Amino acid sequence: MTTIDYTKIGLKVGLEIHQQLNVGSKLFCSCQPELFKEEPEITFLRRLRPTQSELGQVDPAAFFEFQKGVKILYEANHKNACLVEMDEEPPHALNMDALKVVLTASLMMNMQPVDEVHIMRKTVIDGSNTTGFQRTSIIALDGWIKVGEKVIPMQAASLEEDAARKIGTEDEGKTIRYRIDRLGIPLIEVTTAPVIYSPLEAQQVALAIGRILRDTGKVMRGLGVIRQDLNVSIPNGALIEIKGVQELELISTVIEYEVQRQLGLLSVKEELHKRGITKEALKPNFVDVTDIFKESKSKVIRKAVDKNQKVLAVKLAGFAGLLGKELMPNFRVGSELSDRAKFWGRVGGIFHTDEMPNYGITPEEITAVCKAVSANEGDGVVFVADVAENTQDALKAVVDRAQEALIGVPAETRTAKDDGTTRYMRPRPGAARMYPETDIPAQTITAELIKDICANLPEPAEKKLARLMKQYTLNEKLSKQIIDSECAMLFEDIVKETGVAASTVAAFLTETVKSLKRDGIAVENISEYQIKALFTAVGLGTLAKEAAAEVFSWLTKNEDKTVQDAITTLGLKMFTETELEPIVDRIIAASKPTIEKNGKGAFGMLMGVVMKEVRGKATPELVSKILKQKL
């Protein structure tokens, strides 16, 4: 992918950055904006249905979700949700603190605030909102930020409510469980114009926007509180909306893979046209091939056959060798068809001839299936095993997607995975999904409010960098790392409250935490309160700074415990001077020949030996003091 000239191929990217706001309560009620982990106190079951707009239109994305035929089981407790989230009571007045945060961020991005805030309803019936819509409102428009030497136009800043969080599924996917503790937490959404022309540039712009949002001092930290959506397109391709990129470092990879996918699909289109394949050649003629697999050794197919389910097959004219074409790492054209079959047909997946023989399916069985559907050497065959209705729906979705391959890249919404690849999520939403919220009056943005916010805008990143370097004598690298992290305010609070050296705190919050995250430690599980308590212990001398990472890691796995609990459990109670002296005496005695030979030069070696033995239980300062006295 590094050989692709993104400017030459005409890549365009627009960003939508969503960040939870830390303003003490939800957007339309006074519930605490926190997630709960214990068992729910309340559950209720719903099924959501699409409705027509004022013009009689039904949003395709809403209809898609409805077609799945699922029920939603909602879970709640009394601290983090009320009748507003349950859609049993009208929303309360708009949270003005949240509005002020969005106005602050908007002004920092040179946007023009609107005169009145009007709440809109955006149709969402995937179950993530009990009402069947998300409340959202535009706060400011037409701004800009500078990233390097380039000016990036900022289209809009909006204030909206976050969705419920998906917990799992039941009844073979027929019931989805959501917790509504996250539902209603205020979100700021910031959108850029599609003027980003490379994956790296997209990542740099997202970093710059994230830095501005953090500078407000009113955004949440941790996993899941910020989500980046990408709108990616190339000429002759399509506008693809990619939802839910949580890691900043993943943005460039997601875009690279999406470009690779679209270029691959365009090459498939060209090849199909060369082979003379037309839409009419791709027919939904499904053939029952269950009898062929009655003695099959394939576990998946035998399980279906033994339950009296059906195995249906369909011929895809001209697709031989194309179904196995890789579009992204471990993602092929067959995966595109499989994703559609899973969503529309409610099946576990598909089989196709480009991956055969495999999965216990023999060459003889494949030959028989190809004969049954009248497939020639240049054709592909897809077959599915499930109940009759599901197999029909799944293969219809497969044929529809195969026909779209003749066009090239279908416009759709995709969801990002942790490895940077994406999967089909739903059709692109239409214009019929937005309509006015009638339960909340418009909120005027006065000149006085704007003047007050302008007079108290946060310190911009450039000034903060210079101040951190001067005030805390940090080098430029550490200062930049602190500004680009989520911990700039936390860093200053810790240094002021604990007296621990600024360089020690900065290095831990950036480099050490990043290293722990790479090692699989769930760093998002630890609270700012626990991190402050950790450094308070270091400042008081009850915990060695060398043991801070060990305590931090322990706390991420024991979220309801304290720093003192960690010190006790891990055996990190600090040695007193009296307890340390015999250890130093023993090491000096064992090293007497080296000391006699090297004199003062042995000090460094002895420090290393003592610190290795008492690591995490004594400070270097105390060890050095005792060692010098003894020597």
XYZ file of C-alpha atoms in Angstrom:
631
model
C 0.000 0.000 0.000
C 2.947 2.376 0.480
C 3.363 2.488 -3.320
C -0.063 4.062 -3.911
C -0.054 7.730 -4.919
C -3.215 8.847 -3.106
C -3.238 12.251 -4.789
C -2.980 10.646 -8.223
C -5.896 8.245 -7.601
C -8.025 11.137 -6.246
C -8.623 9.991 -2.670
C -10.946 12.234 -0.651
C -11.616 11.837 3.062
C -13.906 13.685 5.449
C -13.880 13.146 9.209
C -16.661 13.042 11.789
C -15.230 13.139 15.312
C -17.515 12.244 18.230
C -16.416 12.811 21.835
C -18.325 12.364 25.083
C -18.541 15.490 27.243
C -17.826 15.461 30.962
C -20.455 17.871 32.284
C -21.869 16.010 35.291
C -25.194 14.869 33.843
C -26.834 13.609 30.670
C -28.098 15.799 27.853
C -31.833 15.759 28.606
C -32.039 14.659 32.265
C -30.034 14.812 35.484
C -28.854 11.172 35.503
C -25.146 10.496 36.085
C -23.198 9.952 32.840
C -21.528 6.763 34.059
C -21.578 3.089 33.074
C -22.504 0.370 35.554
C -21.070 -3.152 35.773
C -23.350 -4.847 38.262
C -26.547 -6.725 37.394
C -29.370 -4.469 36.065
C -32.237 -3.462 38.341
C -34.661 -2.958 35.442
C -35.196 -4.758 32.121
C -37.810 -4.202 29.406
C -38.411 -5.620 25.939
C -39.145 -3.622 22.770
C -39.336 -4.009 19.000
C -38.717 -0.919 16.913
C -40.361 -0.228 13.543
C -39.623 2.300 10.771
C -42.098 5.068 10.016
C -42.663 7.257 6.986
C -41.352 10.806 6.798
C -43.628 13.788 6.126
C -43.147 13.049 2.398
C -44.133 9.410 2.775
C -40.577 8.060 2.459
C -38.996 5.301 4.542
C -35.304 5.556 5.322
C -33.474 2.562 3.743
C -31.117 2.122 6.707
C -34.100 2.032 9.097
C -35.944 -0.456 6.893
C -32.786 -2.593 6.762
C -32.667 -2.837 10.556
C -36.397 -3.618 10.730
C -35.958 -6.481 8.240
C -33.720 -8.297 10.721
C -36.847 -8.983 12.833
C -35.070 -8.709 16.173
C -36.310 -7.714 19.629
C -34.433 -5.428 21.998
C -33.949 -6.224 25.694
C -32.942 -3.061 27.547
C -31.115 -3.080 30.899
C -30.882 -0.188 33.376
C -30.316 0.868 36.964
C -31.723 3.859 38.824
C -28.486 5.914 39.033
C -27.637 6.013 35.339
C -31.050 5.994 33.628
C -34.548 7.286 34.207
C -37.912 7.463 32.428
C -36.395 9.792 29.814
C -33.975 7.098 28.605
C -36.791 4.535 28.732
C -38.921 6.806 26.486
C -41.657 6.872 29.127
C -41.242 10.587 29.869
C -40.533 13.620 27.643
C -36.942 14.904 27.599
C -36.046 17.667 30.047
C -34.450 20.975 29.071
C -31.189 20.938 27.113
C -28.049 20.665 29.285
C -26.615 24.207 29.061
C -23.188 23.150 30.337
C -22.892 20.773 27.391
C -23.979 23.530 25.001
C -21.278 25.839 26.377
C -18.582 23.191 25.845
C -19.592 22.755 22.192
C -19.647 26.529 21.717
C -16.173 26.746 23.268
C -14.759 24.083 20.938
C -16.527 25.665 17.959
C -15.021 29.086 18.628
C -11.576 27.495 19.014
C -12.113 26.114 15.500
C -13.189 29.535 14.171
C -16.805 28.492 13.558
C -19.858 30.750 13.483
C -22.464 29.865 16.152
C -26.078 29.597 15.027
C -28.651 32.065 16.399
C -30.966 29.368 17.745
C -30.411 25.726 18.634
C -33.134 23.474 17.215
C -33.184 19.827 18.289
C -33.758 17.309 15.488
C -34.664 13.628 15.520
C -32.495 11.288 13.422
C -34.106 7.911 12.726
C -32.144 5.032 14.293
C -33.862 1.673 14.776
C -30.967 -0.718 15.318
C -32.016 -0.798 18.987
C -29.316 1.581 20.237
C -31.993 4.136 21.160
C -35.284 3.333 22.885
C -37.110 6.096 21.008
C -36.185 4.921 17.512
C -34.275 8.140 16.903
C -31.247 10.076 18.137
C -31.591 13.709 19.219
C -29.043 16.013 17.596
C -28.624 19.746 16.987
C -26.264 21.959 14.988
C -24.453 24.480 17.181
C -21.978 26.159 14.814
C -20.972 26.188 11.136
C -18.241 27.166 8.657
C -14.950 27.227 10.542
C -11.349 26.195 9.982
C -8.275 24.848 11.709
C -4.671 24.817 10.584
C -2.844 21.489 10.446
C 0.781 22.038 9.481
C 0.646 24.529 6.624
C -2.799 23.466 5.407
C -6.133 25.054 6.333
C -8.844 22.428 6.935
C -12.437 23.714 6.570
C -14.678 22.646 9.467
C -18.244 22.183 8.274
C -20.163 21.949 11.538
C -20.155 21.254 15.259
C -23.198 19.505 16.712
C -24.448 18.482 20.135
C -26.141 15.100 20.343
C -26.942 12.254 22.701
C -24.857 9.088 22.793
C -26.450 5.718 22.067
C -27.091 2.743 24.341
C -24.281 0.185 24.439
C -24.692 -3.296 23.040
C -24.060 -6.046 25.594
C -24.797 -9.210 23.597
C -27.396 -11.328 21.822
C -29.764 -14.140 22.786
C -32.061 -16.608 21.009
C -29.578 -17.131 18.148
C -29.398 -13.421 17.444
C -33.151 -12.785 17.602
C -32.859 -10.700 20.784
C -30.223 -7.982 21.287
C -29.311 -6.758 24.779
C -28.521 -3.060 25.292
C -27.662 -1.114 28.444
C -29.080 2.398 28.499
C -26.526 3.802 30.967
C -24.619 5.357 28.035
C -27.792 6.528 26.292
C -28.144 10.314 26.623
C -24.527 11.118 27.545
C -23.720 14.405 25.721
C -21.586 14.117 22.600
C -19.897 16.753 20.501
C -19.718 15.899 16.803
C -17.272 17.813 14.614
C -17.210 17.344 10.823
C -14.574 18.391 8.314
C -14.951 19.102 4.619
C -13.706 16.237 2.354
C -10.398 17.967 1.668
C -8.107 15.327 3.176
C -6.097 13.555 0.500
C -3.998 10.904 2.247
C -4.356 8.424 5.126
C -1.576 10.084 7.137
C -3.137 13.525 6.702
C -6.461 12.187 7.999
C -4.726 10.930 11.128
C -2.982 14.273 11.643
C -6.259 16.200 11.281
C -8.001 13.872 13.754
C -5.140 14.425 16.211
C -5.450 18.210 15.866
C -9.227 18.120 16.437
C -8.846 15.785 19.407
C -6.270 18.121 20.939
C -8.691 21.077 20.669
C -11.499 19.071 22.277
C -9.222 18.019 25.140
C -8.124 21.645 25.616
C -11.695 22.475 26.695
C -11.064 20.359 29.803
C -14.610 19.012 29.520
C -14.297 15.752 27.572
C -14.281 12.204 28.903
C -11.157 10.027 28.786
C -10.851 6.298 28.243
C -11.840 3.655 25.696
C -15.103 4.263 23.870
C -15.494 7.960 24.738
C -14.186 9.099 21.355
C -15.232 7.623 18.020
C -14.024 8.650 14.590
C -16.214 8.101 11.523
C -14.593 8.362 8.093
C -16.157 9.247 4.741
C -13.859 7.784 2.092
C -14.165 7.983 -1.693
C -12.109 7.633 -4.865
C -13.142 8.484 -8.456
C -15.239 5.712 -10.073
C -15.631 4.217 -6.605
C -18.255 5.266 -4.063
C -18.665 7.319 -0.900
C -18.228 4.840 1.931
C -19.038 5.801 5.519
C -16.870 3.894 8.001
C -18.191 3.965 11.563
C -16.525 3.535 14.916
C -12.742 3.911 14.527
C -11.778 4.182 18.211
C -7.984 4.295 18.012
C -6.339 7.357 16.475
C -3.430 5.251 15.211
C -5.882 3.060 13.277
C -7.281 5.841 11.039
C -4.554 5.685 8.394
C -4.721 1.872 8.265
C -8.519 1.888 7.842
C -8.271 4.354 4.949
C -5.428 2.409 3.294
C -7.464 -0.803 3.441
C -10.609 0.921 2.149
C -8.697 2.307 -0.838
C -7.294 -1.174 -1.444
C -10.831 -2.636 -1.241
C -12.315 -0.130 -3.678
C -9.472 -0.537 -6.183
C -9.919 -4.302 -5.937
C -13.665 -4.056 -6.561
C -13.065 -1.814 -9.582
C -10.687 -4.422 -11.012
C -13.375 -7.089 -10.451
C -15.844 -4.907 -12.363
C -13.413 -4.591 -15.287
C -12.803 -8.330 -15.363
C -16.540 -9.128 -15.327
C -17.081 -6.742 -18.229
C -14.210 -8.402 -20.114
C -15.936 -11.735 -19.554
C -19.145 -10.303 -21.001
C -21.188 -10.704 -17.814
C -24.400 -8.644 -17.587
C -26.946 -8.156 -14.827
C -29.348 -10.465 -16.664
C -26.766 -13.279 -16.472
C -26.848 -13.152 -12.670
C -30.216 -14.681 -11.884
C -31.710 -15.695 -8.514
C -32.267 -19.287 -9.634
C -31.819 -21.270 -6.434
C -31.419 -25.036 -6.569
C -32.035 -27.444 -3.674
C -28.854 -29.530 -3.342
C -29.601 -30.999 0.091
C -29.510 -34.593 -1.193
C -25.919 -34.156 -2.408
C -24.775 -33.517 1.168
C -26.750 -36.215 3.024
C -23.540 -38.130 3.743
C -21.278 -35.064 3.869
C -18.361 -34.933 6.302
C -18.722 -31.164 6.623
C -19.785 -30.509 10.222
C -21.688 -27.319 9.371
C -23.660 -28.863 6.515
C -24.319 -32.170 8.282
C -25.651 -30.301 11.305
C -28.130 -28.459 9.068
C -29.124 -31.604 7.149
C -29.637 -33.582 10.374
C -32.025 -30.829 11.551
C -34.027 -31.187 8.292
C -32.794 -27.811 7.053
C -32.028 -27.014 3.421
C -28.864 -26.574 1.373
C -29.531 -24.212 -1.539
C -27.077 -23.229 -4.284
C -26.941 -20.504 -6.939
C -24.734 -20.020 -9.970
C -22.835 -16.745 -10.359
C -21.993 -16.537 -14.032
C -18.393 -15.502 -14.757
C -17.294 -15.346 -11.105
C -14.837 -18.259 -11.156
C -11.539 -17.106 -9.634
C -12.996 -13.762 -8.522
C -14.727 -14.907 -5.328
C -11.326 -15.717 -3.809
C -9.715 -12.398 -4.825
C -8.307 -10.643 -1.732
C -9.518 -7.054 -1.231
C -8.049 -6.460 2.241
C -5.999 -8.691 4.557
C -8.046 -11.873 5.130
C -11.024 -10.343 3.308
C -12.077 -11.423 -0.166
C -14.856 -10.843 -2.692
C -16.504 -13.887 -1.142
C -16.434 -12.052 2.197
C -18.428 -9.195 0.615
C -21.121 -11.676 -0.420
C -20.981 -13.462 2.935
C -21.536 -10.227 4.886
C -24.697 -9.524 2.911
C -25.925 -13.098 3.391
C -25.371 -12.876 7.147
C -27.313 -9.624 7.526
C -30.192 -10.231 5.133
C -30.431 -14.007 5.482
C -29.569 -14.416 9.159
C -27.155 -17.258 8.299
C -23.725 -17.998 9.733
C -21.966 -17.626 6.383
C -21.684 -19.006 2.854
C -19.651 -21.583 0.926
C -18.296 -20.828 -2.548
C -16.366 -22.794 -5.138
C -13.213 -20.623 -5.055
C -12.472 -22.004 -1.583
C -13.274 -25.633 -2.405
C -12.557 -28.402 -1.630
C -12.409 -27.395 2.035
C -14.302 -27.609 5.361
C -14.831 -31.354 4.873
C -16.523 -30.857 1.480
C -15.199 -33.219 -1.193
C -14.391 -32.555 -4.889
C -17.120 -35.021 -5.817
C -19.718 -33.022 -3.876
C -18.605 -29.799 -5.567
C -18.793 -31.418 -9.007
C -22.342 -32.554 -8.235
C -23.373 -29.071 -7.003
C -21.939 -27.391 -10.126
C -23.813 -29.853 -12.312
C -27.061 -29.230 -10.396
C -26.917 -25.475 -11.039
C -25.594 -25.871 -14.618
C -22.335 -24.073 -13.814
C -19.558 -24.042 -16.382
C -15.812 -23.799 -15.760
C -15.886 -19.969 -15.720
C -18.775 -19.729 -13.252
C -18.765 -19.498 -9.477
C -21.231 -21.288 -7.226
C -22.403 -20.178 -3.776
C -24.347 -22.464 -1.438
C -25.851 -21.999 2.028
C -27.182 -24.383 4.685
C -29.967 -23.178 7.018
C -33.749 -23.121 7.329
C -35.508 -22.665 3.989
C -36.498 -19.013 4.507
C -33.013 -17.976 5.616
C -31.263 -19.723 2.748
C -33.587 -18.043 0.247
C -32.994 -14.591 1.757
C -29.244 -15.197 2.021
C -28.821 -16.245 -1.614
C -31.019 -13.378 -2.814
C -28.639 -11.000 -0.969
C -25.674 -12.799 -2.591
C -27.108 -12.334 -6.086
C -27.937 -8.677 -5.390
C -24.343 -8.079 -4.238
C -22.972 -9.932 -7.272
C -25.023 -7.679 -9.558
C -23.603 -4.633 -7.748
C -20.106 -5.906 -8.622
C -20.898 -4.973 -12.238
C -21.275 -1.346 -11.120
C -18.072 -1.396 -9.063
C -18.303 -0.138 -5.493
C -21.736 0.093 -3.845
C -22.285 3.054 -1.504
C -22.786 1.691 2.013
C -22.012 2.115 5.683
C -19.266 -0.131 7.076
C -17.974 -0.746 10.581
C -14.282 -0.683 11.499
C -12.574 -3.666 13.124
C -9.597 -3.652 15.484
C -7.203 -4.739 12.721
C -8.155 -1.847 10.418
C -10.370 -3.882 8.089
C -14.071 -3.071 7.716
C -17.272 -5.083 7.329
C -20.680 -4.329 5.872
C -22.925 -2.628 8.432
C -25.998 -1.319 6.569
C -27.087 0.660 3.472
C -26.294 4.364 3.372
C -29.035 6.375 5.129
C -31.335 8.559 3.036
C -32.522 12.142 3.438
C -35.789 11.037 5.042
C -34.229 10.219 8.419
C -34.234 13.749 9.971
C -37.238 15.596 11.357
C -37.870 18.203 14.105
C -38.031 17.333 17.818
C -41.357 18.657 19.117
C -40.756 18.103 22.856
C -37.889 20.586 23.349
C -38.143 24.340 22.668
C -35.471 26.154 20.655
C -32.574 27.608 22.661
C -31.373 31.109 21.748
C -27.608 31.694 21.656
C -27.197 35.262 22.848
C -24.403 37.705 22.058
C -23.687 37.912 25.802
C -23.138 34.143 26.010
C -20.721 34.187 23.078
C -18.857 37.173 24.529
C -18.481 35.414 27.899
C -17.158 32.218 26.284
C -14.738 34.161 24.050
C -13.316 35.891 27.114
C -12.532 32.520 28.724
C -11.306 30.378 25.836
C -8.788 27.687 26.879
C -5.080 27.999 26.267
C -4.248 26.906 22.680
C -1.852 23.994 22.135
C 1.064 26.154 20.915
C 1.053 28.299 24.056
C 0.527 25.262 26.280
C 3.591 23.564 24.751
C 5.813 26.556 25.501
C 4.392 26.880 29.030
C 4.861 23.181 29.903
C 8.478 23.292 28.759
C 9.190 26.417 30.797
C 7.034 25.827 33.902
C 7.926 22.149 34.392
C 11.340 22.120 32.653
C 10.174 19.313 30.356
C 11.880 18.605 27.060
C 9.939 19.255 23.848
C 9.280 15.557 23.179
C 7.635 14.913 26.556
C 5.680 18.159 26.364
C 4.264 17.249 22.945
C 3.391 13.756 24.161
C 1.476 15.210 27.110
C -0.451 17.647 24.889
C -1.340 14.908 22.397
C -2.480 12.542 25.162
C -5.716 12.597 27.148
C -3.792 13.454 30.302
C -2.662 17.087 29.995
C -4.889 18.360 32.823
C -4.311 15.227 34.897
C -0.548 15.703 34.536
C -0.642 19.221 35.951
C -2.982 18.226 38.784
C -0.690 15.356 39.830
C 2.482 17.450 39.791
C 0.844 20.244 41.818
C -0.833 17.932 44.344
C 1.842 15.266 44.908
C 5.189 16.973 44.396
C 6.467 14.105 42.215
C 8.957 15.249 39.565
C 7.172 16.508 36.439
C 9.388 14.452 34.119
C 8.547 11.272 36.059
C 4.804 11.917 35.847
C 4.918 12.922 32.173
C 6.946 9.882 31.123
C 4.629 7.537 33.021
C 1.377 9.008 31.642
C 2.629 8.822 28.072
C 5.418 6.321 27.431
C 4.788 3.854 30.277
C 1.012 3.742 29.816
C 1.399 3.300 26.048
C 3.857 0.446 26.642
C 1.458 -1.249 29.075
C -1.346 -0.913 26.531
C 0.801 -2.595 23.872
C 1.343 -5.441 26.337
C -2.403 -5.998 26.558
C -3.061 -4.145 29.827
C -6.577 -2.614 29.831
C -5.338 0.881 30.729
C -8.821 2.334 30.200
C -10.053 0.505 33.321
C -8.172 2.748 35.745
C -9.731 6.040 36.862
C -8.082 9.430 37.189
C -8.729 9.219 40.940
C -6.702 5.982 41.128
C -3.861 7.463 39.065
C -3.714 10.467 41.408
C -3.699 8.130 44.415
C -0.861 6.164 42.824
C 1.354 9.253 42.552
C 0.287 10.484 45.976
C 1.771 7.253 47.361
C 4.966 7.862 45.366
C 5.141 11.431 46.652
C 4.679 10.307 50.263
C 7.375 7.665 49.905
C 5.026 4.733 50.576
C 5.519 3.437 47.007
C 8.692 3.416 44.933
C 8.298 5.042 41.518
C 9.893 1.918 40.013
C 6.858 -0.078 41.219
C 4.253 2.337 39.852
C 3.726 0.361 36.627
C 3.173 -2.879 38.577
C 0.567 -1.224 40.814
C -1.082 0.443 37.813
C -1.401 -2.912 36.020
C -2.867 -4.559 39.126
C -5.466 -1.801 39.518
C -6.672 -2.234 35.915
C -7.679 -5.790 36.845
C -9.075 -4.847 40.271
C -11.081 -1.719 39.540
C -12.849 -1.547 42.909
C -9.577 -1.730 44.878
C -7.270 0.993 46.177
C -3.569 1.725 45.757
C -2.985 0.530 49.319
C -4.742 -2.753 48.462
C -2.324 -3.154 45.535
C 0.745 -2.409 47.689
C -0.350 -4.975 50.279
C -1.323 -7.689 47.777
C 1.828 -7.299 45.680
C 4.081 -7.178 48.721
C 5.394 -3.728 47.853
C 5.409 -2.264 51.360
C 8.463 -0.029 51.532
C 11.493 -1.048 53.586
C 12.344 1.196 56.487
C 15.954 2.280 56.918
C 16.305 -0.246 59.751
C 14.994 -3.070 57.542
C 17.200 -2.052 54.623
C 20.526 -1.914 56.509
C 20.988 -5.722 56.967
C 20.349 -6.248 53.250
C 23.019 -3.681 52.338
C 25.423 -5.192 54.900
C 24.989 -8.660 53.386
C 25.571 -7.459 49.816
C 28.656 -5.448 50.849
C 30.099 -8.489 52.637
C 29.531 -10.697 49.596
C 31.195 -8.109 47.351
C 34.260 -7.357 49.516
C 36.879 -8.419 46.932
C 35.303 -6.194 44.273
C 35.159 -3.244 46.686
C 38.825 -3.675 47.675
C 39.818 -3.832 44.013
C 37.692 -0.933 42.628
C 37.257 1.350 45.640
C 34.704 4.082 44.943
C 34.198 2.606 41.487
C 32.285 -0.280 43.072
C 29.460 2.028 44.177
C 27.521 1.823 40.926
C 27.704 -1.961 40.828
C 26.551 -2.236 44.431
C 23.631 0.155 43.815
C 22.511 -2.078 40.958
C 22.697 -5.249 43.067
C 20.804 -3.714 46.014
C 18.117 -2.108 43.831
C 17.575 -5.383 41.967
C 16.947 -7.198 45.248
C 14.694 -4.538 46.822
C 13.129 -3.288 43.577
C 9.790 -1.642 44.257
C 10.339 -1.629 48.032
C 12.957 1.087 48.482
C 13.767 4.397 46.833
C 17.145 4.844 45.113
C 17.769 7.865 47.354
C 17.503 5.817 50.557
C 19.600 2.946 49.175
C 22.288 5.417 48.050
C 22.354 7.103 51.465
C 22.771 3.822 53.390
C 25.296 2.414 50.928
C 27.520 5.510 51.148
C 27.399 5.384 54.953
C 28.315 1.677 55.011
C 31.126 2.031 52.496
